[in-house]
Structures are given as structure tokens and as C-alpha cells.
């Protein structure tokens, strides 16, 4: 029988007033769980609870050393819970367990990083004129809302949560309605670690009801969202109306350039990882592969062989030998199918390998692909000249295991192709020419550029877009912590009483030296 999950509010599980959300296993199409969803009234009550917790000062005004201790405890308890969390993450996302075994344990780094930041953060003293001591404090904002996507439920939740809690805020998180379960499990872990009731809350639900009610509430002082560009713009318009803070990590269509000096097999390995990890469902997936024409035939042969090897090793997500899982839903599968079929049927593109939904049984473990949302890892090239550049698959975010490979003649042409996008989140390049690596990386319009690697992510390294379609602000690092605070400037006059009586009496009788400003 399918398990039912409740909301997490004020340190305990609570039922929601909206209809239950069915949670589907993308590998089988089976509904294996149901989740309570928050109504508008649930949202309003939870915001009031979070605001009350903030106003009490139990977390917002606790010492930074106490908050650091609790975050380190969060890391320790999260480590203890890893086996159960990994299994749940695999079931709800369809991600291959080999991916989750590598990704989920890394999440503790975010809690540890922000705990360390709290212990070493220095408060600036400004060079103000006169006998004044002007120092700055960073204070929390209040109630903040975080909206997370389906592709990396725990990773993105922790990336947002750690700096928000470190700063002293009260957090309400709305996970994707497709993958809310692992985020709900965080509630009990954080409570046991010492996060006070009401400081961390999880409200599952749909964007049009739960999400809208959260972001439009005037008590919410910041919204932090990861999602699609269209939704991000809508949310930003609502948040702006409340003059609240806004961080958004949105769409991507990452270029990956391979220059003549690159080691072809290393580049192919990098392309495969950058393109097909998470079944291509990442905002920084390397979907536009731009290759020096002198090595294109060699690279295409090697990339085709690597891609077909991945296809042959696909199976059940919980099989440690499985290389890649399904897409998250039928809707996502249809979106990928439409974009690929449109490019192929137009005559502007042809498939080197892949290009369709998977059917039949897995060669690896007998998994019935027809029951899930498995799509072949796919390589597309232009049928003639550069005709593929006019297809939607070149420009639009497919969010699936589909890459387009195009040639270039010169470095300038490679950069033109790389920057030929409304998006600017991630980019990659492969070269053994150090000067070229510096030169090209400076000219790519992206917030993140990897050289001879891909998908590197560290709590200290900023993660955000360089173009508006890829979002506003950035995650990770000191910037993310600062974005969850406001600066308070404190100015103390330490002049003697006699001196102050002489210099600070603006309306005294007679002329004399008095201050202004």
C-alpha cells in the first residue's frame, strides 16, 4: 500500500487541506506514495508560525556559535540518514543509484561550510570622520521562502537551506510536487539537530496554489527559487511587488567547446558526464557541443561509441550497474520527444544515435522500459551545413539526454556559437592550450565556466547566471549568505561630553565650528 506523507510545520507532521499529491516512480509509472499538500490557509498559518519563531529570537538572535554548532549537528545527522535518503531519492527521481551514492553524501559540506563561515566572519569597521566608531552587522531578513525543483531535490534544498539558517532566518520550503519526499524527511533530522520548531517548515503543493500563496504574502522577505525561466519571471514579478529579496537559478543551454589540442577521449568522457548525468535534466547540462572541425570525425566516432555504451548499460535505477535512469514524468518525456522529432522531421537534423523513447527489456537487468519514461541518450548533428542552428532543439532547454554537435573553424566562431543563446548559466571548454583556456573562458557569457572538467560544485563557489534568462543572483559562497541578511550600520560617538556639547549643538547661540553629517 502506498505510504502517505504529511507536511512539516512547527516541528511536527501536519495534514494539509489540499488534495493528496500522487508520487510516481518514473521507472515504472507506479504510484508508490501520496503527499499532503498545503492550501492557502495552510500557507498563511505556516507563515505566521515562522514569523512568530523569528520574532521570538530563539534562532534569529541566538549566537553565531550556537547556530554553527547546530549546523554541524545537521551535517552529522544527515550523514547517519544517508542510506534511507539515497533510496528515497532514487525512487522518487528515477536517478541512477550510482549518481545518488556520489551526490547525496556531498550535501553535508554545505552545512559544514556555513557553520565555518559563521565562526570566522568578521564585522567591518568603517573609516568614518570624527570620533565615531562605525561598525556593520549582518542580521537575518525574517521569513524566507525556498522553492526547489524535481531534478536534485536534496542537493538544491540543502544549498538554499544552509545559508538561510546560518543567517538566522525562518524558512518555508516548497519542494517540487513530483519529488517532495526526501525534503520532508529533512524536517525530523533538523529538529533532532536543534533547529527550533517553526524555523524550518516544508509545504508540498502545486505552484499555482501553494507556491503562489507563499510568494505573494507580504510577510515573506525573500524568495529563492530554482526552476524554469517562465515561472521564474512570473514569481519575480510577484516578489518585486512586495519589495522582497529575490534569487532565481533558472534555465540553461550550456555550450561545451572542444578545441584541436584537447585529448579527444578525455573530452568525450567530459561530454558524456556533462550531458547525460541525471538523464540530462540539469540546468547546466552540456547540450550544445561545439567542436573544432579538424577533430570532429574522430570525436563523433568516440562519442557515439560512449553514448551507445551508456544505452546498453541502462536498467533499473536501483541497480548499482545502471548507467542512466528515466526522465521524471510523461510530460517531460513528451517535451523531449517533440523537440527531437521536430528537428528530425524538418530535415535540418539527423541522429547519430538515439532519438526515441526506449522500448523492450533492458540488456542489463531485464527492466521493462515501456513502463517508465526512459529516453535514449541522443546525438544530433546538422543534416547539411548549419541548418540545425535554426531548430528549437539548438535554442530551447529540452531537459533530457539530447545533445547537438556542431563544428567550428576558428576560435571566434566557436565563441559566437557558444554565446548564441538567451541563457548564460554554465559552459565548458576542453583544451591543452593554457593561454586559450584563459582567453576563451573570459569571453564566454556564462556565470560558471569549467575548463577540462564539468559539473564541479562546491559550497564556496558561486553558482548563478550571467544572462537574465538564467536567473538573478547566485547560490553558494559568501554571496549566498549575505543575500539572506541585511546590513545594519551602528555608529557610536565616543567624544567626551564636553567636546560633544561644543561641536554637536547645532542651534547654539553664536557662530562656531559645528558638525554637519
CSV table of N, CA and C in Angstrom, one decimal, residues 19-135:
chain,number,residue,atom,x,y,z
A,19,UNK,N,-5.9,18.5,-1.9
A,19,UNK,CA,-6.0,17.1,-2.3
A,19,UNK,C,-4.6,16.5,-2.2
A,20,UNK,N,-4.6,15.2,-1.9
A,20,UNK,CA,-3.3,14.5,-1.9
A,20,UNK,C,-2.6,14.5,-3.2
A,21,UNK,N,-1.3,14.6,-3.2
A,21,UNK,CA,-0.4,14.6,-4.4
A,21,UNK,C,0.0,13.1,-4.6
A,22,UNK,N,-0.2,12.5,-5.8
A,22,UNK,CA,0.3,11.2,-6.1
A,22,UNK,C,1.8,11.3,-6.4
A,23,UNK,N,2.6,10.4,-5.9
A,23,UNK,CA,4.1,10.4,-6.2
A,23,UNK,C,4.4,9.2,-7.0
A,24,UNK,N,4.9,9.4,-8.2
A,24,UNK,CA,5.1,8.4,-9.1
A,24,UNK,C,6.6,7.9,-9.2
A,25,UNK,N,6.8,6.7,-9.4
A,25,UNK,CA,8.1,6.1,-9.7
A,25,UNK,C,8.3,6.3,-11.2
A,26,UNK,N,9.3,7.1,-11.6
A,26,UNK,CA,9.4,7.4,-13.1
A,26,UNK,C,9.9,6.1,-13.9
A,27,UNK,N,10.5,5.2,-13.2
A,27,UNK,CA,11.0,4.0,-13.8
A,27,UNK,C,9.9,3.0,-14.1
A,28,UNK,N,8.8,3.0,-13.4
A,28,UNK,CA,7.7,2.0,-13.6
A,28,UNK,C,6.4,2.6,-13.8
A,29,UNK,N,6.2,3.9,-13.6
A,29,UNK,CA,4.9,4.5,-13.7
A,29,UNK,C,4.0,4.2,-12.5
A,30,UNK,N,4.5,3.5,-11.4
A,30,UNK,CA,3.7,3.2,-10.3
A,30,UNK,C,3.6,4.3,-9.3
A,31,UNK,N,2.4,4.5,-8.8
A,31,UNK,CA,2.2,5.5,-7.7
A,31,UNK,C,2.6,4.8,-6.4
A,32,UNK,N,3.7,5.2,-5.8
A,32,UNK,CA,4.2,4.5,-4.6
A,32,UNK,C,4.0,5.2,-3.3
A,33,UNK,N,3.5,6.5,-3.4
A,33,UNK,CA,3.3,7.3,-2.2
A,33,UNK,C,2.3,8.4,-2.5
A,34,UNK,N,1.7,9.0,-1.5
A,34,UNK,CA,0.9,10.2,-1.6
A,34,UNK,C,1.4,11.2,-0.6
A,35,UNK,N,1.2,12.5,-0.9
A,35,UNK,CA,1.8,13.5,-0.1
A,35,UNK,C,0.7,14.6,0.1
A,36,UNK,N,0.6,15.0,1.4
A,36,UNK,CA,-0.4,16.1,1.7
A,36,UNK,C,0.1,17.4,1.1
A,37,UNK,N,-0.8,18.2,0.6
A,37,UNK,CA,-0.5,19.5,0.0
A,37,UNK,C,-1.1,20.6,0.8
A,38,UNK,N,-0.4,21.8,0.8
A,38,UNK,CA,-0.8,22.9,1.6
A,38,UNK,C,-1.8,23.8,0.8
A,39,UNK,N,-2.9,24.2,1.5
A,39,UNK,CA,-3.9,25.1,1.0
A,39,UNK,C,-3.4,26.5,1.2
A,40,UNK,N,-4.1,27.5,0.7
A,40,UNK,CA,-3.8,28.9,1.0
A,40,UNK,C,-3.9,29.2,2.5
A,41,UNK,N,-4.9,28.6,3.2
A,41,UNK,CA,-5.0,28.8,4.6
A,41,UNK,C,-3.8,28.1,5.4
A,42,UNK,N,-3.4,26.9,4.9
A,42,UNK,CA,-2.2,26.3,5.5
A,42,UNK,C,-0.9,27.2,5.3
A,43,UNK,N,-0.8,27.8,4.2
A,43,UNK,CA,0.3,28.7,3.9
A,43,UNK,C,0.3,29.9,4.9
A,44,UNK,N,-0.8,30.5,5.0
A,44,UNK,CA,-0.9,31.7,5.9
A,44,UNK,C,-0.6,31.3,7.4
A,45,UNK,N,-1.1,30.1,7.8
A,45,UNK,CA,-0.8,29.7,9.2
A,45,UNK,C,0.7,29.4,9.4
A,46,UNK,N,1.3,28.8,8.4
A,46,UNK,CA,2.7,28.5,8.5
A,46,UNK,C,3.6,29.7,8.5
A,47,UNK,N,3.2,30.7,7.6
A,47,UNK,CA,4.0,31.9,7.6
A,47,UNK,C,3.9,32.6,9.0
A,48,UNK,N,2.7,32.6,9.6
A,48,UNK,CA,2.5,33.2,10.9
A,48,UNK,C,3.4,32.5,11.9
A,49,UNK,N,3.4,31.2,11.8
A,49,UNK,CA,4.2,30.4,12.8
A,49,UNK,C,5.7,30.7,12.6
A,50,UNK,N,6.1,30.8,11.3
A,50,UNK,CA,7.6,31.1,11.0
A,50,UNK,C,7.9,32.5,11.5
A,51,UNK,N,7.0,33.4,11.3
A,51,UNK,CA,7.2,34.8,11.8
A,51,UNK,C,7.3,34.9,13.3
A,52,UNK,N,6.4,34.2,14.0
A,52,UNK,CA,6.5,34.1,15.4
A,52,UNK,C,7.8,33.6,15.9
A,53,UNK,N,8.2,32.5,15.3
A,53,UNK,CA,9.5,31.9,15.7
A,53,UNK,C,10.7,32.9,15.5
A,54,UNK,N,10.6,33.6,14.4
A,54,UNK,CA,11.6,34.6,14.1
A,54,UNK,C,11.6,35.7,15.1
A,55,UNK,N,10.4,36.2,15.4
A,55,UNK,CA,10.3,37.3,16.4
A,55,UNK,C,10.7,36.9,17.8
A,56,UNK,N,10.6,35.7,18.1
A,56,UNK,CA,10.9,35.2,19.4
A,56,UNK,C,12.4,35.3,19.7
A,57,UNK,N,13.2,35.3,18.6
A,57,UNK,CA,14.7,35.3,18.7
A,57,UNK,C,15.3,34.0,19.1
A,58,UNK,N,14.6,33.0,19.2
A,58,UNK,CA,15.1,31.7,19.6
A,58,UNK,C,16.2,31.2,18.7
A,59,UNK,N,16.1,31.6,17.4
A,59,UNK,CA,17.1,31.2,16.4
A,59,UNK,C,17.7,32.5,15.8
A,60,UNK,N,16.8,33.5,15.5
A,60,UNK,CA,17.3,34.7,14.8
A,60,UNK,C,18.3,35.5,15.6
A,61,UNK,N,18.1,35.4,17.0
A,61,UNK,CA,19.0,36.2,17.8
A,61,UNK,C,20.0,35.3,18.6
A,62,UNK,N,20.0,34.0,18.3
A,62,UNK,CA,20.9,33.1,19.0
A,62,UNK,C,22.3,33.5,18.5
A,63,UNK,N,23.3,33.1,19.3
A,63,UNK,CA,24.7,33.4,19.0
A,63,UNK,C,25.1,32.6,17.7
A,64,UNK,N,26.0,33.2,17.0
A,64,UNK,CA,26.5,32.6,15.8
A,64,UNK,C,27.2,31.3,16.1
A,65,UNK,N,27.8,31.2,17.3
A,65,UNK,CA,28.5,29.9,17.6
A,65,UNK,C,27.5,28.8,17.9
A,66,UNK,N,26.3,29.2,18.5
A,66,UNK,CA,25.3,28.2,18.7
A,66,UNK,C,24.7,27.7,17.3
A,67,UNK,N,24.5,28.7,16.4
A,67,UNK,CA,24.0,28.3,15.1
A,67,UNK,C,25.0,27.4,14.4
A,68,UNK,N,26.3,27.7,14.5
A,68,UNK,CA,27.3,26.9,13.9
A,68,UNK,C,27.3,25.5,14.4
A,69,UNK,N,27.1,25.4,15.7
A,69,UNK,CA,27.1,24.1,16.4
A,69,UNK,C,25.9,23.2,15.8
A,70,UNK,N,24.8,23.9,15.7
A,70,UNK,CA,23.6,23.2,15.2
A,70,UNK,C,23.8,22.8,13.8
A,71,UNK,N,24.3,23.6,12.9
A,71,UNK,CA,24.6,23.2,11.5
A,71,UNK,C,25.5,22.1,11.4
A,72,UNK,N,26.5,22.0,12.3
A,72,UNK,CA,27.4,20.9,12.3
A,72,UNK,C,26.7,19.6,12.7
A,73,UNK,N,25.8,19.7,13.6
A,73,UNK,CA,25.0,18.6,14.0
A,73,UNK,C,24.1,18.2,12.9
A,74,UNK,N,23.5,19.1,12.1
A,74,UNK,CA,22.7,18.8,11.0
A,74,UNK,C,23.6,17.9,10.0
A,75,UNK,N,24.8,18.3,9.8
A,75,UNK,CA,25.7,17.5,8.9
A,75,UNK,C,25.9,16.1,9.4
A,76,UNK,N,26.1,16.0,10.7
A,76,UNK,CA,26.4,14.6,11.3
A,76,UNK,C,25.1,13.8,11.2
A,77,UNK,N,24.0,14.3,11.5
A,77,UNK,CA,22.7,13.5,11.4
A,77,UNK,C,22.3,13.2,10.0
A,78,UNK,N,22.6,14.1,9.1
A,78,UNK,CA,22.4,13.9,7.7
A,78,UNK,C,23.2,12.7,7.2
A,79,UNK,N,24.4,12.7,7.6
A,79,UNK,CA,25.3,11.5,7.3
A,79,UNK,C,24.8,10.2,7.8
A,80,UNK,N,24.2,10.2,9.0
A,80,UNK,CA,23.7,9.0,9.5
A,80,UNK,C,22.5,8.5,8.7
A,81,UNK,N,21.7,9.5,8.2
A,81,UNK,CA,20.5,9.1,7.4
A,81,UNK,C,20.7,8.8,6.0
A,82,UNK,N,21.9,8.9,5.5
A,82,UNK,CA,22.2,8.8,4.1
A,82,UNK,C,21.6,7.5,3.4
A,83,UNK,N,21.7,6.3,3.9
A,83,UNK,CA,21.2,5.2,3.2
A,83,UNK,C,19.7,5.3,2.9
A,84,UNK,N,18.9,5.7,3.9
A,84,UNK,CA,17.5,5.9,3.7
A,84,UNK,C,17.2,7.0,2.7
A,85,UNK,N,17.9,8.1,2.8
A,85,UNK,CA,17.6,9.2,1.9
A,85,UNK,C,18.0,8.9,0.5
A,86,UNK,N,19.1,8.2,0.3
A,86,UNK,CA,19.5,7.9,-1.1
A,86,UNK,C,18.5,7.0,-1.7
A,87,UNK,N,18.0,6.0,-1.0
A,87,UNK,CA,17.0,5.1,-1.5
A,87,UNK,C,15.7,5.8,-1.9
A,88,UNK,N,15.3,6.8,-1.1
A,88,UNK,CA,14.1,7.5,-1.4
A,88,UNK,C,14.3,8.5,-2.5
A,89,UNK,N,15.5,9.1,-2.6
A,89,UNK,CA,15.8,10.0,-3.7
A,89,UNK,C,15.8,9.2,-5.1
A,90,UNK,N,16.3,8.0,-5.1
A,90,UNK,CA,16.3,7.2,-6.3
A,90,UNK,C,14.9,6.9,-6.7
A,91,UNK,N,14.1,6.5,-5.7
A,91,UNK,CA,12.7,6.1,-6.1
A,91,UNK,C,11.9,7.2,-6.6
A,92,UNK,N,12.0,8.4,-6.1
A,92,UNK,CA,11.1,9.5,-6.5
A,92,UNK,C,11.6,10.2,-7.7
A,93,UNK,N,13.0,10.2,-7.9
A,93,UNK,CA,13.5,10.9,-9.1
A,93,UNK,C,13.8,10.0,-10.3
A,94,UNK,N,14.0,8.7,-10.0
A,94,UNK,CA,14.4,7.8,-11.1
A,94,UNK,C,15.9,7.9,-11.4
A,95,UNK,N,16.6,8.7,-10.7
A,95,UNK,CA,18.0,8.9,-10.9
A,95,UNK,C,18.8,7.6,-10.6
A,96,UNK,N,19.8,7.2,-11.3
A,96,UNK,CA,20.5,6.0,-11.1
A,96,UNK,C,21.2,6.1,-9.7
A,97,UNK,N,21.2,5.0,-9.0
A,97,UNK,CA,21.7,5.0,-7.6
A,97,UNK,C,23.2,5.3,-7.6
A,98,UNK,N,23.9,5.0,-8.6
A,98,UNK,CA,25.3,5.3,-8.6
A,98,UNK,C,25.5,6.8,-8.6
A,99,UNK,N,24.6,7.6,-9.2
A,99,UNK,CA,24.6,9.0,-9.1
A,99,UNK,C,24.3,9.5,-7.7
A,100,UNK,N,23.3,9.0,-7.1
A,100,UNK,CA,22.8,9.4,-5.8
A,100,UNK,C,23.9,9.0,-4.7
A,101,UNK,N,24.5,7.9,-4.9
A,101,UNK,CA,25.6,7.5,-3.9
A,101,UNK,C,26.7,8.4,-3.9
A,102,UNK,N,26.9,9.1,-5.1
A,102,UNK,CA,28.0,10.1,-5.2
A,102,UNK,C,27.5,11.5,-4.7
A,103,UNK,N,26.3,11.8,-5.1
A,103,UNK,CA,25.8,13.2,-4.8
A,103,UNK,C,25.3,13.5,-3.4
A,104,UNK,N,24.5,12.6,-2.9
A,104,UNK,CA,23.8,12.9,-1.6
A,104,UNK,C,24.8,13.0,-0.5
A,105,UNK,N,25.9,12.1,-0.4
A,105,UNK,CA,26.8,12.3,0.7
A,105,UNK,C,27.5,13.6,0.7
A,106,UNK,N,27.6,14.3,-0.5
A,106,UNK,CA,28.3,15.6,-0.5
A,106,UNK,C,27.6,16.7,0.1
A,107,UNK,N,26.3,16.5,0.4
A,107,UNK,CA,25.5,17.6,0.9
A,107,UNK,C,25.9,18.1,2.2
A,108,UNK,N,26.5,17.2,3.0
A,108,UNK,CA,27.0,17.7,4.4
A,108,UNK,C,28.0,18.8,4.3
A,109,UNK,N,28.6,19.0,3.2
A,109,UNK,CA,29.6,20.0,3.0
A,109,UNK,C,29.0,21.4,3.2
A,110,UNK,N,27.8,21.6,2.7
A,110,UNK,CA,27.1,22.9,2.8
A,110,UNK,C,26.8,23.3,4.2
A,111,UNK,N,26.4,22.4,5.0
A,111,UNK,CA,26.2,22.7,6.5
A,111,UNK,C,27.5,23.0,7.1
A,112,UNK,N,28.5,22.2,6.8
A,112,UNK,CA,29.8,22.4,7.4
A,112,UNK,C,30.4,23.8,7.0
A,113,UNK,N,30.3,24.1,5.7
A,113,UNK,CA,30.9,25.3,5.2
A,113,UNK,C,30.2,26.5,5.9
A,114,UNK,N,28.9,26.6,5.9
A,114,UNK,CA,28.3,27.8,6.5
A,114,UNK,C,28.4,27.8,8.0
A,115,UNK,N,28.6,26.6,8.7
A,115,UNK,CA,29.0,26.6,10.1
A,115,UNK,C,30.4,27.3,10.3
A,116,UNK,N,31.3,26.9,9.4
A,116,UNK,CA,32.6,27.5,9.5
A,116,UNK,C,32.6,29.0,9.2
A,117,UNK,N,31.8,29.4,8.2
A,117,UNK,CA,31.6,30.8,7.9
A,117,UNK,C,31.2,31.6,9.1
A,118,UNK,N,30.2,31.1,9.8
A,118,UNK,CA,29.7,31.8,11.0
A,118,UNK,C,30.8,32.0,12.0
A,119,UNK,N,31.7,31.1,12.1
A,119,UNK,CA,32.8,31.2,13.1
A,119,UNK,C,33.9,32.2,12.8
A,120,UNK,N,34.1,32.4,11.5
A,120,UNK,CA,35.2,33.3,11.1
A,120,UNK,C,34.8,34.6,10.5
A,121,UNK,N,33.5,34.8,10.3
A,121,UNK,CA,33.0,36.1,9.7
A,121,UNK,C,33.5,37.3,10.6
A,122,UNK,N,34.0,38.3,9.9
A,122,UNK,CA,34.5,39.5,10.6
A,122,UNK,C,33.5,40.6,10.3
A,123,UNK,N,33.4,41.5,11.3
A,123,UNK,CA,32.5,42.7,11.1
A,123,UNK,C,33.3,43.9,10.8
A,124,UNK,N,33.1,44.5,9.6
A,124,UNK,CA,33.9,45.7,9.2
A,124,UNK,C,33.7,46.9,10.1
A,125,UNK,N,34.8,47.6,10.3
A,125,UNK,CA,34.7,48.9,11.0
A,125,UNK,C,35.1,49.9,9.9
A,126,UNK,N,34.2,50.9,9.7
A,126,UNK,CA,34.4,51.8,8.6
A,126,UNK,C,35.2,53.1,9.0
A,127,UNK,N,36.0,53.7,8.1
A,127,UNK,CA,36.8,54.8,8.4
A,127,UNK,C,36.0,56.1,8.4
A,128,UNK,N,35.0,56.2,9.4
A,128,UNK,CA,34.2,57.4,9.4
A,128,UNK,C,35.0,58.6,10.0
A,129,UNK,N,34.7,59.8,9.5
A,129,UNK,CA,35.4,61.0,10.1
A,129,UNK,C,34.9,61.3,11.5
A,130,UNK,N,35.8,61.9,12.3
A,130,UNK,CA,35.4,62.3,13.6
A,130,UNK,C,35.6,61.2,14.6
A,131,UNK,N,35.2,61.4,15.9
A,131,UNK,CA,35.3,60.5,16.9
A,131,UNK,C,34.1,59.6,16.9
A,132,UNK,N,34.0,58.7,15.9
A,132,UNK,CA,32.9,57.8,15.7
A,132,UNK,C,33.4,56.4,15.4
A,133,UNK,N,32.7,55.5,16.0
A,133,UNK,CA,33.0,54.1,15.8
A,133,UNK,C,31.9,53.5,15.0
A,134,UNK,N,32.1,53.2,13.7
A,134,UNK,CA,31.0,52.8,12.8
A,134,UNK,C,31.3,51.3,12.4
A,135,UNK,N,30.5,50.4,12.9
A,135,UNK,CA,30.7,49.0,12.5
A,135,UNK,C,29.4,48.5,11.9
